[in-house]
Amino acid sequence: MSAEAVAGDTGRCTWGWRLTALGVNLALGVPGVVPVWLVWYVLANGPFAEMGWTLREPTENDGMLLWLVIVVPVVAVFAGIWWLANDPVCRRAGLAPRLYWPGGVLLTLVPTLLLVVDSFV
């Protein structure tokens, strides 16, 4: 078997894994809307409100500790699942990790960004 044939097979396999990476990250972005929203809620009612960038939710009077108790485990579980799904795909996709991981994060945020854009339209 020639080196070109082997390289051609590897190329096809790599494209398959790149499409898998695209699908995995877009699919994980759908449940990923929840942790992104929770982080935004804490930031909007905490530090951003203190700096005057946002207005606090007027009915939010329980303090931020309760929200942190909810947000930290949800974000940690989602990040763990996201990493476990992406780690094997990253090794097979044939992309440099410095390109794959930020791209994966951006792809995961696509469903959230679509919801934000849709809310303005």
Tab-separated table of C-alpha atoms in Angstrom:
chain	number	residue	atom	x	y	z
A	1	MET	CA	0.000	0.000	0.000
A	2	SER	CA	1.366	3.398	-0.947
A	3	ALA	CA	1.865	6.288	1.445
A	4	GLU	CA	-0.646	8.340	-0.552
A	5	ALA	CA	-3.369	5.737	-0.034
A	6	VAL	CA	-2.698	5.690	3.692
A	7	ALA	CA	-2.735	9.487	3.818
A	8	GLY	CA	-6.019	9.530	1.887
A	9	ASP	CA	-7.621	7.116	4.334
A	10	THR	CA	-6.406	9.180	7.273
A	11	GLY	CA	-7.775	12.335	5.684
A	12	ARG	CA	-11.228	10.836	5.271
A	13	CYS	CA	-11.178	9.577	8.835
A	14	THR	CA	-10.046	12.987	10.099
A	15	TRP	CA	-12.923	14.736	8.298
A	16	GLY	CA	-15.338	12.286	9.874
A	17	TRP	CA	-13.996	13.120	13.321
A	18	ARG	CA	-14.168	16.849	12.572
A	19	LEU	CA	-17.833	16.461	11.680
A	20	THR	CA	-18.263	14.454	14.879
A	21	ALA	CA	-16.686	17.336	16.824
A	22	LEU	CA	-19.083	19.757	15.167
A	23	GLY	CA	-22.090	17.588	16.019
A	24	VAL	CA	-20.999	16.835	19.578
A	25	ASN	CA	-20.423	20.483	20.442
A	26	LEU	CA	-23.619	21.723	18.812
A	27	ALA	CA	-25.612	18.960	20.542
A	28	LEU	CA	-24.031	19.759	23.914
A	29	GLY	CA	-24.873	23.400	23.339
A	30	VAL	CA	-28.585	22.667	23.684
A	31	PRO	CA	-28.427	21.629	27.370
A	32	GLY	CA	-25.524	24.079	27.710
A	33	VAL	CA	-28.053	26.915	27.554
A	34	VAL	CA	-28.880	26.237	31.222
A	35	PRO	CA	-25.389	26.737	32.718
A	36	VAL	CA	-24.769	29.768	30.488
A	37	TRP	CA	-28.027	31.330	31.665
A	38	LEU	CA	-27.227	30.583	35.321
A	39	VAL	CA	-23.791	32.202	35.027
A	40	TRP	CA	-25.354	35.243	33.346
A	41	TYR	CA	-27.991	35.519	36.086
A	42	VAL	CA	-25.395	35.501	38.850
A	43	LEU	CA	-23.193	38.015	37.028
A	44	ALA	CA	-26.107	40.301	36.130
A	45	ASN	CA	-27.447	40.397	39.699
A	46	GLY	CA	-24.064	40.449	41.410
A	47	PRO	CA	-20.913	42.094	40.081
A	48	PHE	CA	-22.437	43.658	36.949
A	49	ALA	CA	-25.212	45.274	39.018
A	50	GLU	CA	-22.632	46.588	41.498
A	51	MET	CA	-20.725	48.217	38.622
A	52	GLY	CA	-23.935	49.696	37.232
A	53	TRP	CA	-23.861	47.692	34.002
A	54	THR	CA	-27.180	45.913	34.719
A	55	LEU	CA	-30.168	46.319	37.002
A	56	ARG	CA	-30.797	43.838	39.788
A	57	GLU	CA	-33.840	41.618	39.633
A	58	PRO	CA	-36.215	43.461	42.029
A	59	THR	CA	-37.536	40.255	43.590
A	60	GLU	CA	-34.052	38.806	44.177
A	61	ASN	CA	-33.696	39.174	47.950
A	62	ASP	CA	-32.265	35.800	48.970
A	63	GLY	CA	-28.670	36.796	48.373
A	64	MET	CA	-26.181	35.343	45.943
A	65	LEU	CA	-24.931	32.459	48.084
A	66	LEU	CA	-28.033	30.421	47.261
A	67	TRP	CA	-27.423	30.970	43.539
A	68	LEU	CA	-23.775	29.995	43.840
A	69	VAL	CA	-24.804	26.761	45.555
A	70	ILE	CA	-26.934	26.013	42.497
A	71	VAL	CA	-24.658	27.396	39.768
A	72	VAL	CA	-21.334	25.846	40.755
A	73	PRO	CA	-22.507	22.190	40.666
A	74	VAL	CA	-24.509	22.685	37.445
A	75	VAL	CA	-21.579	24.326	35.654
A	76	ALA	CA	-19.122	21.756	37.033
A	77	VAL	CA	-21.248	18.792	35.887
A	78	PHE	CA	-21.786	20.328	32.446
A	79	ALA	CA	-18.072	21.147	32.071
A	80	GLY	CA	-17.168	17.582	33.069
A	81	ILE	CA	-19.579	16.049	30.567
A	82	TRP	CA	-18.407	18.475	27.880
A	83	TRP	CA	-14.755	17.607	28.500
A	84	LEU	CA	-15.413	13.854	28.612
A	85	ALA	CA	-17.253	14.060	25.285
A	86	ASN	CA	-14.635	16.253	23.610
A	87	ASP	CA	-11.379	14.721	24.842
A	88	PRO	CA	-11.469	11.560	22.694
A	89	VAL	CA	-12.771	13.485	19.684
A	90	CYS	CA	-9.988	16.069	20.027
A	91	ARG	CA	-7.328	13.383	19.819
A	92	ARG	CA	-8.842	11.926	16.633
A	93	ALA	CA	-9.953	15.095	14.814
A	94	GLY	CA	-6.472	15.969	13.606
A	95	LEU	CA	-6.647	19.567	14.816
A	96	ALA	CA	-4.201	21.326	17.108
A	97	PRO	CA	-5.586	21.483	20.653
A	98	ARG	CA	-5.129	25.268	20.696
A	99	LEU	CA	-7.556	25.389	17.762
A	100	TYR	CA	-9.912	22.565	18.778
A	101	TRP	CA	-10.797	23.614	22.345
A	102	PRO	CA	-11.693	27.282	21.681
A	103	GLY	CA	-13.597	26.163	18.585
A	104	GLY	CA	-15.473	23.621	20.680
A	105	VAL	CA	-16.431	26.280	23.210
A	106	LEU	CA	-17.656	28.609	20.461
A	107	LEU	CA	-19.682	25.826	18.822
A	108	THR	CA	-21.216	24.949	22.182
A	109	LEU	CA	-22.330	28.564	22.600
A	110	VAL	CA	-24.106	28.647	19.202
A	111	PRO	CA	-27.532	27.507	20.540
A	112	THR	CA	-27.386	30.143	23.297
A	113	LEU	CA	-26.413	32.827	20.801
A	114	LEU	CA	-29.282	31.789	18.528
A	115	LEU	CA	-31.720	32.149	21.424
A	116	VAL	CA	-30.346	35.589	22.293
A	117	VAL	CA	-30.573	36.772	18.687
A	118	ASP	CA	-34.086	35.335	18.379
A	119	SER	CA	-35.204	37.232	21.482
A	120	PHE	CA	-34.206	40.537	19.836
A	121	VAL	CA	-35.954	39.811	16.539
